[in-house]
Amino acid sequence: MFGAIKKLSTGQSLASLHFAFLIGKSTASVIIRETCVAIWDALHAAVMGQPHKEQWKEIADVFQQTCQFPNCAGAIDGKHIRIKKPVRSGSQYYNYKKYFSFVLFAMCDANYSFRYIDVGSYGSRSDSAVFAHSEFGKLLHDKALDLPEHTALPGTTSPAMPFVFVADEAFALGENLMRPYSSRGLSLARRVFNYRLTRARRVVECAFGILANKWRFLHTPIHLKLETAISAVKAACVLHNFVRARDGFNFEDSLTHSLHSHRPSVVRGHRQGAAVREQFTAYFMSPHGALPWQLDAI
């Protein structure tokens, strides 16, 4: 077990573990896989269980306090995890950055803790495709996340607004999913919206940075079998949540990491999502929703 944790925290090779613990490389690989599966099974429900309605409200309250984005239930993004080429995989795991990878898709709260993850999709897939096929994407599409009822934004009485997740331009706009406006020919109000959304969305980038700097095997290609590499990433994510819950939230963590984002793809939203985004845009320019420094920041 100690060898498996050392592998995750330092990124040491199997050869190093072989010499440190006097065990064979194949034995070390089996121990790593079994330990990571056990960590996931033991911690997943406790530190990454599906939030219920009141917990979604608590998450949104923290986003409002720290990022000043109301009715925000989480930030989502996907990152490439470097791996060696899986056997007989063709080009499925070969991404646009010209290396082999699988995708870590995550939704996190404003305390940089992961609330949902999906690990193992082909590196050649776009963020929107990974999201659509993930359990979280399906639950959001089917309105099965137990989100709170529509609520008016702070300082207003109408209209009642949905709770939303914030993402970058790689995701499709929806009633519960906000993405930035296209960068061409933006009005002042839309530039402010993009700035406010970025303030909220950056927490998922920070979460990936904290994860990679705590579990340093993510800084280099993972030289393990695909199934073991996926189990290792899942174990690192639940350990990330466990450590943060135990030690508290240290906002001085480094925000830099070696995980690469997906290349943005062209995805279309729908009218209902566009209407919700326009309401947020108007609110961020109103006396109730504007920030004193937002015009200086854009």
PDB file of C-alpha atoms in Angstrom:
ATOM      1  CA  MET A   1       0.000   0.000   0.000  1.00  0.00           C
ATOM      2  CA  PHE A   2       2.787   2.430   0.899  1.00  0.00           C
ATOM      3  CA  GLY A   3       4.375   1.766  -2.469  1.00  0.00           C
ATOM      4  CA  ALA A   4       1.116   2.666  -4.251  1.00  0.00           C
ATOM      5  CA  ILE A   5       0.754   5.930  -2.316  1.00  0.00           C
ATOM      6  CA  LYS A   6       4.387   6.759  -3.000  1.00  0.00           C
ATOM      7  CA  LYS A   7       3.789   6.158  -6.713  1.00  0.00           C
ATOM      8  CA  LEU A   8       0.843   8.592  -6.724  1.00  0.00           C
ATOM      9  CA  SER A   9       2.524  11.265  -4.636  1.00  0.00           C
ATOM     10  CA  THR A  10       5.967  11.242  -6.261  1.00  0.00           C
ATOM     11  CA  GLY A  11       5.457   9.760  -9.717  1.00  0.00           C
ATOM     12  CA  GLN A  12       8.264   7.241  -9.168  1.00  0.00           C
ATOM     13  CA  SER A  13       8.667   4.542 -11.785  1.00  0.00           C
ATOM     14  CA  LEU A  14       7.933   0.860 -11.180  1.00  0.00           C
ATOM     15  CA  ALA A  15      11.681   0.275 -11.347  1.00  0.00           C
ATOM     16  CA  SER A  16      12.200   2.668  -8.421  1.00  0.00           C
ATOM     17  CA  LEU A  17       9.532   0.881  -6.392  1.00  0.00           C
ATOM     18  CA  HIS A  18      11.171  -2.424  -7.290  1.00  0.00           C
ATOM     19  CA  PHE A  19      14.454  -1.319  -5.722  1.00  0.00           C
ATOM     20  CA  ALA A  20      12.873   0.534  -2.793  1.00  0.00           C
ATOM     21  CA  PHE A  21      10.593  -2.291  -1.645  1.00  0.00           C
ATOM     22  CA  LEU A  22      12.402  -5.305  -3.138  1.00  0.00           C
ATOM     23  CA  ILE A  23       9.391  -6.495  -5.108  1.00  0.00           C
ATOM     24  CA  GLY A  24       8.993  -7.357  -8.773  1.00  0.00           C
ATOM     25  CA  LYS A  25       7.700  -4.764 -11.236  1.00  0.00           C
ATOM     26  CA  SER A  26       4.648  -6.850 -12.100  1.00  0.00           C
ATOM     27  CA  THR A  27       3.902  -7.309  -8.394  1.00  0.00           C
ATOM     28  CA  ALA A  28       4.225  -3.557  -7.842  1.00  0.00           C
ATOM     29  CA  SER A  29       1.790  -2.931 -10.699  1.00  0.00           C
ATOM     30  CA  VAL A  30      -0.770  -5.317  -9.198  1.00  0.00           C
ATOM     31  CA  ILE A  31      -0.396  -3.715  -5.750  1.00  0.00           C
ATOM     32  CA  ILE A  32      -0.919  -0.237  -7.225  1.00  0.00           C
ATOM     33  CA  ARG A  33      -4.046  -1.334  -9.074  1.00  0.00           C
ATOM     34  CA  GLU A  34      -5.599  -3.131  -6.103  1.00  0.00           C
ATOM     35  CA  THR A  35      -4.761  -0.298  -3.705  1.00  0.00           C
ATOM     36  CA  CYS A  36      -6.233   2.380  -5.989  1.00  0.00           C
ATOM     37  CA  VAL A  37      -9.431   0.369  -6.496  1.00  0.00           C
ATOM     38  CA  ALA A  38      -9.723  -0.087  -2.715  1.00  0.00           C
ATOM     39  CA  ILE A  39      -9.192   3.650  -2.100  1.00  0.00           C
ATOM     40  CA  TRP A  40     -11.903   4.529  -4.622  1.00  0.00           C
ATOM     41  CA  ASP A  41     -14.361   1.995  -3.189  1.00  0.00           C
ATOM     42  CA  ALA A  42     -13.742   3.147   0.391  1.00  0.00           C
ATOM     43  CA  LEU A  43     -13.865   6.922  -0.147  1.00  0.00           C
ATOM     44  CA  HIS A  44     -16.020   7.614  -3.174  1.00  0.00           C
ATOM     45  CA  ALA A  45     -19.411   7.619  -1.471  1.00  0.00           C
ATOM     46  CA  ALA A  46     -18.104   9.574   1.529  1.00  0.00           C
ATOM     47  CA  VAL A  47     -16.213  12.384  -0.238  1.00  0.00           C
ATOM     48  CA  MET A  48     -17.788  12.504  -3.689  1.00  0.00           C
ATOM     49  CA  GLY A  49     -21.407  11.505  -3.227  1.00  0.00           C
ATOM     50  CA  GLN A  50     -24.152  13.094  -5.335  1.00  0.00           C
ATOM     51  CA  PRO A  51     -25.283  16.361  -3.684  1.00  0.00           C
ATOM     52  CA  HIS A  52     -28.927  16.747  -2.714  1.00  0.00           C
ATOM     53  CA  LYS A  53     -30.973  19.905  -3.048  1.00  0.00           C
ATOM     54  CA  GLU A  54     -29.779  21.597   0.145  1.00  0.00           C
ATOM     55  CA  GLN A  55     -26.153  20.796  -0.625  1.00  0.00           C
ATOM     56  CA  TRP A  56     -26.515  22.357  -4.089  1.00  0.00           C
ATOM     57  CA  LYS A  57     -27.733  25.527  -2.366  1.00  0.00           C
ATOM     58  CA  GLU A  58     -24.714  25.487  -0.051  1.00  0.00           C
ATOM     59  CA  ILE A  59     -22.378  25.098  -3.042  1.00  0.00           C
ATOM     60  CA  ALA A  60     -24.102  28.016  -4.772  1.00  0.00           C
ATOM     61  CA  ASP A  61     -23.767  30.168  -1.641  1.00  0.00           C
ATOM     62  CA  VAL A  62     -19.988  29.629  -1.617  1.00  0.00           C
ATOM     63  CA  PHE A  63     -19.743  30.514  -5.317  1.00  0.00           C
ATOM     64  CA  GLN A  64     -21.648  33.720  -4.597  1.00  0.00           C
ATOM     65  CA  GLN A  65     -19.380  34.587  -1.651  1.00  0.00           C
ATOM     66  CA  THR A  66     -16.050  33.807  -3.309  1.00  0.00           C
ATOM     67  CA  CYS A  67     -16.690  34.342  -7.034  1.00  0.00           C
ATOM     68  CA  GLN A  68     -19.745  36.639  -6.992  1.00  0.00           C
ATOM     69  CA  PHE A  69     -21.625  34.420  -9.450  1.00  0.00           C
ATOM     70  CA  PRO A  70     -25.129  33.691  -8.086  1.00  0.00           C
ATOM     71  CA  ASN A  71     -27.066  30.459  -8.667  1.00  0.00           C
ATOM     72  CA  CYS A  72     -23.840  28.691  -9.659  1.00  0.00           C
ATOM     73  CA  ALA A  73     -23.812  25.012  -8.707  1.00  0.00           C
ATOM     74  CA  GLY A  74     -20.367  24.125 -10.068  1.00  0.00           C
ATOM     75  CA  ALA A  75     -17.630  24.596 -12.648  1.00  0.00           C
ATOM     76  CA  ILE A  76     -16.834  21.937 -15.269  1.00  0.00           C
ATOM     77  CA  ASP A  77     -13.871  21.173 -17.504  1.00  0.00           C
ATOM     78  CA  GLY A  78     -11.866  18.312 -18.980  1.00  0.00           C
ATOM     79  CA  LYS A  79      -8.116  17.632 -18.944  1.00  0.00           C
ATOM     80  CA  HIS A  80      -5.816  15.259 -20.780  1.00  0.00           C
ATOM     81  CA  ILE A  81      -3.951  12.667 -18.703  1.00  0.00           C
ATOM     82  CA  ARG A  82      -0.751  11.531 -20.437  1.00  0.00           C
ATOM     83  CA  ILE A  83      -0.355   7.774 -20.851  1.00  0.00           C
ATOM     84  CA  LYS A  84       1.705   5.331 -22.844  1.00  0.00           C
ATOM     85  CA  LYS A  85      -0.047   4.029 -25.966  1.00  0.00           C
ATOM     86  CA  PRO A  86      -2.584   1.356 -24.952  1.00  0.00           C
ATOM     87  CA  VAL A  87      -2.211  -1.974 -26.708  1.00  0.00           C
ATOM     88  CA  ARG A  88      -4.245  -2.278 -29.952  1.00  0.00           C
ATOM     89  CA  SER A  89      -5.886   1.134 -29.437  1.00  0.00           C
ATOM     90  CA  GLY A  90      -5.051   2.655 -32.817  1.00  0.00           C
ATOM     91  CA  SER A  91      -5.419   6.429 -32.732  1.00  0.00           C
ATOM     92  CA  GLN A  92      -8.355   6.559 -30.302  1.00  0.00           C
ATOM     93  CA  TYR A  93      -6.213   7.904 -27.454  1.00  0.00           C
ATOM     94  CA  TYR A  94      -4.053  10.140 -29.676  1.00  0.00           C
ATOM     95  CA  ASN A  95      -5.026  13.772 -29.075  1.00  0.00           C
ATOM     96  CA  TYR A  96      -4.513  17.034 -30.927  1.00  0.00           C
ATOM     97  CA  LYS A  97      -1.449  17.785 -28.771  1.00  0.00           C
ATOM     98  CA  LYS A  98       0.262  14.816 -30.491  1.00  0.00           C
ATOM     99  CA  TYR A  99       0.500  12.471 -27.522  1.00  0.00           C
ATOM    100  CA  PHE A 100      -1.603   9.637 -26.081  1.00  0.00           C
ATOM    101  CA  SER A 101      -4.039  10.453 -23.311  1.00  0.00           C
ATOM    102  CA  PHE A 102      -7.386   9.769 -21.745  1.00  0.00           C
ATOM    103  CA  VAL A 103      -9.695  12.448 -20.385  1.00  0.00           C
ATOM    104  CA  LEU A 104     -10.393  13.456 -16.801  1.00  0.00           C
ATOM    105  CA  PHE A 105     -13.728  15.305 -16.899  1.00  0.00           C
ATOM    106  CA  ALA A 106     -14.666  16.976 -13.622  1.00  0.00           C
ATOM    107  CA  MET A 107     -17.213  19.215 -11.958  1.00  0.00           C
ATOM    108  CA  CYS A 108     -16.003  20.978  -8.833  1.00  0.00           C
ATOM    109  CA  ASP A 109     -17.330  23.351  -6.202  1.00  0.00           C
ATOM    110  CA  ALA A 110     -15.894  26.709  -5.127  1.00  0.00           C
ATOM    111  CA  ASN A 111     -13.754  24.999  -2.474  1.00  0.00           C
ATOM    112  CA  TYR A 112     -11.822  23.189  -5.249  1.00  0.00           C
ATOM    113  CA  SER A 113     -13.313  19.805  -4.343  1.00  0.00           C
ATOM    114  CA  PHE A 114     -14.468  17.445  -7.090  1.00  0.00           C
ATOM    115  CA  ARG A 115     -18.171  16.631  -6.989  1.00  0.00           C
ATOM    116  CA  TYR A 116     -18.277  14.485 -10.135  1.00  0.00           C
ATOM    117  CA  ILE A 117     -15.564  12.937 -12.253  1.00  0.00           C
ATOM    118  CA  ASP A 118     -15.554  10.850 -15.418  1.00  0.00           C
ATOM    119  CA  VAL A 119     -12.199   9.181 -16.177  1.00  0.00           C
ATOM    120  CA  GLY A 120     -11.012   7.227 -19.202  1.00  0.00           C
ATOM    121  CA  SER A 121     -12.663   8.677 -22.323  1.00  0.00           C
ATOM    122  CA  TYR A 122     -10.563   8.653 -25.487  1.00  0.00           C
ATOM    123  CA  GLY A 123      -8.093  11.524 -25.749  1.00  0.00           C
ATOM    124  CA  SER A 124      -9.293  12.142 -29.309  1.00  0.00           C
ATOM    125  CA  ARG A 125     -12.788  13.090 -28.098  1.00  0.00           C
ATOM    126  CA  SER A 126     -13.915  16.690 -27.624  1.00  0.00           C
ATOM    127  CA  ASP A 127     -15.018  18.087 -24.261  1.00  0.00           C
ATOM    128  CA  SER A 128     -18.620  18.286 -25.435  1.00  0.00           C
ATOM    129  CA  ALA A 129     -18.617  14.617 -26.498  1.00  0.00           C
ATOM    130  CA  VAL A 130     -17.076  13.482 -23.198  1.00  0.00           C
ATOM    131  CA  PHE A 131     -19.607  15.580 -21.288  1.00  0.00           C
ATOM    132  CA  ALA A 132     -22.571  14.239 -23.265  1.00  0.00           C
ATOM    133  CA  HIS A 133     -21.581  10.617 -22.611  1.00  0.00           C
ATOM    134  CA  SER A 134     -20.690  11.099 -18.941  1.00  0.00           C
ATOM    135  CA  GLU A 135     -23.033  10.153 -16.113  1.00  0.00           C
ATOM    136  CA  PHE A 136     -23.108  13.796 -15.025  1.00  0.00           C
ATOM    137  CA  GLY A 137     -24.012  15.005 -18.525  1.00  0.00           C
ATOM    138  CA  LYS A 138     -26.843  12.497 -18.774  1.00  0.00           C
ATOM    139  CA  LEU A 139     -28.184  13.428 -15.334  1.00  0.00           C
ATOM    140  CA  LEU A 140     -28.108  17.127 -16.233  1.00  0.00           C
ATOM    141  CA  HIS A 141     -29.818  16.489 -19.576  1.00  0.00           C
ATOM    142  CA  ASP A 142     -32.524  14.404 -17.900  1.00  0.00           C
ATOM    143  CA  LYS A 143     -32.925  16.982 -15.080  1.00  0.00           C
ATOM    144  CA  ALA A 144     -32.127  14.279 -12.540  1.00  0.00           C
ATOM    145  CA  LEU A 145     -29.523  16.148 -10.450  1.00  0.00           C
ATOM    146  CA  ASP A 146     -32.020  17.287  -7.779  1.00  0.00           C
ATOM    147  CA  LEU A 147     -31.103  20.930  -8.359  1.00  0.00           C
ATOM    148  CA  PRO A 148     -33.055  23.529  -6.341  1.00  0.00           C
ATOM    149  CA  GLU A 149     -36.087  25.244  -7.811  1.00  0.00           C
ATOM    150  CA  HIS A 150     -35.524  28.391  -9.874  1.00  0.00           C
ATOM    151  CA  THR A 151     -34.596  31.300  -7.594  1.00  0.00           C
ATOM    152  CA  ALA A 152     -34.446  35.054  -8.195  1.00  0.00           C
ATOM    153  CA  LEU A 153     -30.947  36.521  -8.202  1.00  0.00           C
ATOM    154  CA  PRO A 154     -29.791  38.432  -5.074  1.00  0.00           C
ATOM    155  CA  GLY A 155     -31.437  41.828  -4.720  1.00  0.00           C
ATOM    156  CA  THR A 156     -34.209  41.017  -7.213  1.00  0.00           C
ATOM    157  CA  THR A 157     -37.642  39.438  -7.047  1.00  0.00           C
ATOM    158  CA  SER A 158     -37.957  38.306 -10.670  1.00  0.00           C
ATOM    159  CA  PRO A 159     -37.417  36.521 -12.911  1.00  0.00           C
ATOM    160  CA  ALA A 160     -36.793  33.193 -11.188  1.00  0.00           C
ATOM    161  CA  MET A 161     -33.468  31.901 -12.538  1.00  0.00           C
ATOM    162  CA  PRO A 162     -32.214  28.305 -12.799  1.00  0.00           C
ATOM    163  CA  PHE A 163     -29.127  27.013 -11.047  1.00  0.00           C
ATOM    164  CA  VAL A 164     -26.330  26.692 -13.572  1.00  0.00           C
ATOM    165  CA  PHE A 165     -22.887  25.200 -14.159  1.00  0.00           C
ATOM    166  CA  VAL A 166     -20.167  27.329 -15.741  1.00  0.00           C
ATOM    167  CA  ALA A 167     -17.880  26.098 -18.505  1.00  0.00           C
ATOM    168  CA  ASP A 168     -15.647  27.299 -21.322  1.00  0.00           C
ATOM    169  CA  GLU A 169     -16.468  27.644 -25.013  1.00  0.00           C
ATOM    170  CA  ALA A 170     -15.964  23.906 -25.646  1.00  0.00           C
ATOM    171  CA  PHE A 171     -19.371  23.145 -24.101  1.00  0.00           C
ATOM    172  CA  ALA A 172     -22.835  23.778 -25.512  1.00  0.00           C
ATOM    173  CA  LEU A 173     -24.952  26.534 -23.986  1.00  0.00           C
ATOM    174  CA  GLY A 174     -28.003  25.275 -22.117  1.00  0.00           C
ATOM    175  CA  GLU A 175     -30.568  26.300 -19.531  1.00  0.00           C
ATOM    176  CA  ASN A 176     -28.333  24.908 -16.767  1.00  0.00           C
ATOM    177  CA  LEU A 177     -24.975  25.355 -18.518  1.00  0.00           C
ATOM    178  CA  MET A 178     -23.394  28.759 -19.108  1.00  0.00           C
ATOM    179  CA  ARG A 179     -20.501  29.335 -21.503  1.00  0.00           C
ATOM    180  CA  PRO A 180     -18.867  32.645 -22.556  1.00  0.00           C
ATOM    181  CA  TYR A 181     -19.974  34.711 -25.518  1.00  0.00           C
ATOM    182  CA  SER A 182     -17.920  34.490 -28.677  1.00  0.00           C
ATOM    183  CA  SER A 183     -14.994  36.911 -28.423  1.00  0.00           C
ATOM    184  CA  ARG A 184     -15.800  38.826 -31.615  1.00  0.00           C
ATOM    185  CA  GLY A 185     -17.562  42.174 -31.497  1.00  0.00           C
ATOM    186  CA  LEU A 186     -18.620  41.990 -27.886  1.00  0.00           C
ATOM    187  CA  SER A 187     -20.655  44.715 -26.255  1.00  0.00           C
ATOM    188  CA  LEU A 188     -19.558  46.045 -22.862  1.00  0.00           C
ATOM    189  CA  ALA A 189     -22.243  44.019 -21.074  1.00  0.00           C
ATOM    190  CA  ARG A 190     -21.155  40.773 -22.764  1.00  0.00           C
ATOM    191  CA  ARG A 191     -17.512  41.417 -21.945  1.00  0.00           C
ATOM    192  CA  VAL A 192     -18.513  41.853 -18.306  1.00  0.00           C
ATOM    193  CA  PHE A 193     -20.454  38.581 -18.429  1.00  0.00           C
ATOM    194  CA  ASN A 194     -17.421  36.749 -19.823  1.00  0.00           C
ATOM    195  CA  TYR A 195     -15.257  38.191 -17.050  1.00  0.00           C
ATOM    196  CA  ARG A 196     -17.731  37.189 -14.334  1.00  0.00           C
ATOM    197  CA  LEU A 197     -18.100  33.685 -15.769  1.00  0.00           C
ATOM    198  CA  THR A 198     -14.306  33.295 -15.956  1.00  0.00           C
ATOM    199  CA  ARG A 199     -13.998  34.254 -12.269  1.00  0.00           C
ATOM    200  CA  ALA A 200     -16.318  31.369 -11.399  1.00  0.00           C
ATOM    201  CA  ARG A 201     -14.975  28.882 -13.950  1.00  0.00           C
ATOM    202  CA  ARG A 202     -11.346  29.287 -12.868  1.00  0.00           C
ATOM    203  CA  VAL A 203     -12.008  27.231  -9.732  1.00  0.00           C
ATOM    204  CA  VAL A 204     -11.980  24.021 -11.773  1.00  0.00           C
ATOM    205  CA  GLU A 205      -8.626  25.049 -13.267  1.00  0.00           C
ATOM    206  CA  CYS A 206      -7.345  25.638  -9.737  1.00  0.00           C
ATOM    207  CA  ALA A 207      -8.668  22.241  -8.632  1.00  0.00           C
ATOM    208  CA  PHE A 208      -6.731  20.520 -11.420  1.00  0.00           C
ATOM    209  CA  GLY A 209      -3.618  22.466 -10.414  1.00  0.00           C
ATOM    210  CA  ILE A 210      -3.897  21.465  -6.764  1.00  0.00           C
ATOM    211  CA  LEU A 211      -4.556  17.845  -7.770  1.00  0.00           C
ATOM    212  CA  ALA A 212      -1.503  17.624 -10.043  1.00  0.00           C
ATOM    213  CA  ASN A 213       0.833  19.305  -7.569  1.00  0.00           C
ATOM    214  CA  LYS A 214      -0.263  17.075  -4.705  1.00  0.00           C
ATOM    215  CA  TRP A 215      -0.210  13.821  -6.728  1.00  0.00           C
ATOM    216  CA  ARG A 216       2.839  14.330  -8.884  1.00  0.00           C
ATOM    217  CA  PHE A 217       2.473  11.197 -11.005  1.00  0.00           C
ATOM    218  CA  LEU A 218       0.145  13.401 -13.095  1.00  0.00           C
ATOM    219  CA  HIS A 219       3.087  15.598 -14.157  1.00  0.00           C
ATOM    220  CA  THR A 220       4.540  12.913 -16.425  1.00  0.00           C
ATOM    221  CA  PRO A 221       3.146  10.197 -18.730  1.00  0.00           C
ATOM    222  CA  ILE A 222       1.693   7.325 -16.676  1.00  0.00           C
ATOM    223  CA  HIS A 223       3.594   4.138 -17.519  1.00  0.00           C
ATOM    224  CA  LEU A 224       0.948   1.731 -16.300  1.00  0.00           C
ATOM    225  CA  LYS A 225      -1.679  -0.393 -18.005  1.00  0.00           C
ATOM    226  CA  LEU A 226      -4.700   1.655 -19.058  1.00  0.00           C
ATOM    227  CA  GLU A 227      -7.043   0.177 -16.448  1.00  0.00           C
ATOM    228  CA  THR A 228      -4.477   0.759 -13.690  1.00  0.00           C
ATOM    229  CA  ALA A 229      -3.831   4.331 -14.849  1.00  0.00           C
ATOM    230  CA  ILE A 230      -7.564   5.087 -14.779  1.00  0.00           C
ATOM    231  CA  SER A 231      -7.867   3.608 -11.275  1.00  0.00           C
ATOM    232  CA  ALA A 232      -4.869   5.687 -10.140  1.00  0.00           C
ATOM    233  CA  VAL A 233      -6.456   8.940 -11.368  1.00  0.00           C
ATOM    234  CA  LYS A 234      -9.774   8.101  -9.701  1.00  0.00           C
ATOM    235  CA  ALA A 235      -7.967   7.320  -6.452  1.00  0.00           C
ATOM    236  CA  ALA A 236      -6.045  10.616  -6.639  1.00  0.00           C
ATOM    237  CA  CYS A 237      -9.307  12.550  -7.068  1.00  0.00           C
ATOM    238  CA  VAL A 238     -10.997  11.048  -3.994  1.00  0.00           C
ATOM    239  CA  LEU A 239      -7.786  11.445  -1.975  1.00  0.00           C
ATOM    240  CA  HIS A 240      -7.727  15.098  -3.100  1.00  0.00           C
ATOM    241  CA  ASN A 241     -11.218  15.571  -1.628  1.00  0.00           C
ATOM    242  CA  PHE A 242     -10.365  13.607   1.518  1.00  0.00           C
ATOM    243  CA  VAL A 243      -7.247  15.672   2.232  1.00  0.00           C
ATOM    244  CA  ARG A 244      -9.030  18.967   1.628  1.00  0.00           C
ATOM    245  CA  ALA A 245     -11.911  18.018   3.919  1.00  0.00           C
ATOM    246  CA  ARG A 246      -9.486  16.871   6.631  1.00  0.00           C
ATOM    247  CA  ASP A 247      -6.953  19.703   6.432  1.00  0.00           C
ATOM    248  CA  GLY A 248      -9.280  22.547   5.477  1.00  0.00           C
ATOM    249  CA  PHE A 249      -9.091  24.768   2.453  1.00  0.00           C
ATOM    250  CA  ASN A 250      -5.710  26.351   1.768  1.00  0.00           C
ATOM    251  CA  PHE A 251      -6.102  28.903  -1.004  1.00  0.00           C
ATOM    252  CA  GLU A 252      -2.327  29.346  -1.328  1.00  0.00           C
ATOM    253  CA  ASP A 253      -2.043  26.132  -3.352  1.00  0.00           C
ATOM    254  CA  SER A 254      -0.216  26.493  -6.669  1.00  0.00           C
ATOM    255  CA  LEU A 255      -2.503  26.994  -9.642  1.00  0.00           C
ATOM    256  CA  THR A 256      -0.006  25.710 -12.219  1.00  0.00           C
ATOM    257  CA  HIS A 257      -0.197  22.192 -13.576  1.00  0.00           C
ATOM    258  CA  SER A 258       0.834  20.049 -16.535  1.00  0.00           C
ATOM    259  CA  LEU A 259      -2.650  18.910 -17.532  1.00  0.00           C
ATOM    260  CA  HIS A 260      -3.697  20.160 -20.955  1.00  0.00           C
ATOM    261  CA  SER A 261      -7.181  21.362 -21.854  1.00  0.00           C
ATOM    262  CA  HIS A 262      -9.113  20.069 -24.789  1.00  0.00           C
ATOM    263  CA  ARG A 263      -9.110  21.986 -28.046  1.00  0.00           C
ATOM    264  CA  PRO A 264     -12.371  24.000 -28.223  1.00  0.00           C
ATOM    265  CA  SER A 265     -14.910  22.562 -30.651  1.00  0.00           C
ATOM    266  CA  VAL A 266     -17.810  24.286 -32.356  1.00  0.00           C
ATOM    267  CA  VAL A 267     -20.970  23.483 -30.395  1.00  0.00           C
ATOM    268  CA  ARG A 268     -24.352  25.150 -30.505  1.00  0.00           C
ATOM    269  CA  GLY A 269     -26.615  26.034 -27.639  1.00  0.00           C
ATOM    270  CA  HIS A 270     -30.365  26.536 -27.650  1.00  0.00           C
ATOM    271  CA  ARG A 271     -32.675  29.489 -27.214  1.00  0.00           C
ATOM    272  CA  GLN A 272     -33.592  28.789 -23.607  1.00  0.00           C
ATOM    273  CA  GLY A 273     -29.925  28.776 -22.626  1.00  0.00           C
ATOM    274  CA  ALA A 274     -29.340  31.995 -24.559  1.00  0.00           C
ATOM    275  CA  ALA A 275     -32.231  33.658 -22.707  1.00  0.00           C
ATOM    276  CA  VAL A 276     -30.810  32.618 -19.308  1.00  0.00           C
ATOM    277  CA  ARG A 277     -27.390  33.967 -20.296  1.00  0.00           C
ATOM    278  CA  GLU A 278     -28.918  37.295 -21.340  1.00  0.00           C
ATOM    279  CA  GLN A 279     -30.635  37.554 -17.952  1.00  0.00           C
ATOM    280  CA  PHE A 280     -27.316  36.997 -16.165  1.00  0.00           C
ATOM    281  CA  THR A 281     -25.696  39.563 -18.473  1.00  0.00           C
ATOM    282  CA  ALA A 282     -28.309  42.183 -17.608  1.00  0.00           C
ATOM    283  CA  TYR A 283     -28.016  41.390 -13.895  1.00  0.00           C
ATOM    284  CA  PHE A 284     -24.226  41.833 -13.883  1.00  0.00           C
ATOM    285  CA  MET A 285     -24.710  45.357 -15.266  1.00  0.00           C
ATOM    286  CA  SER A 286     -27.470  46.259 -12.799  1.00  0.00           C
ATOM    287  CA  PRO A 287     -26.974  48.042  -9.454  1.00  0.00           C
ATOM    288  CA  HIS A 288     -27.767  44.795  -7.613  1.00  0.00           C
ATOM    289  CA  GLY A 289     -25.335  42.587  -9.534  1.00  0.00           C
ATOM    290  CA  ALA A 290     -22.421  44.802 -10.651  1.00  0.00           C
ATOM    291  CA  LEU A 291     -19.001  44.603  -8.998  1.00  0.00           C
ATOM    292  CA  PRO A 292     -17.123  47.866  -8.293  1.00  0.00           C
ATOM    293  CA  TRP A 293     -14.013  46.703 -10.183  1.00  0.00           C
ATOM    294  CA  GLN A 294     -15.537  44.775 -13.089  1.00  0.00           C
ATOM    295  CA  LEU A 295     -15.183  47.548 -15.689  1.00  0.00           C
ATOM    296  CA  ASP A 296     -11.521  47.995 -14.799  1.00  0.00           C
ATOM    297  CA  ALA A 297     -10.898  44.242 -15.084  1.00  0.00           C
ATOM    298  CA  ILE A 298     -12.157  43.708 -18.638  1.00  0.00           C
TER     299      ILE A 298
END
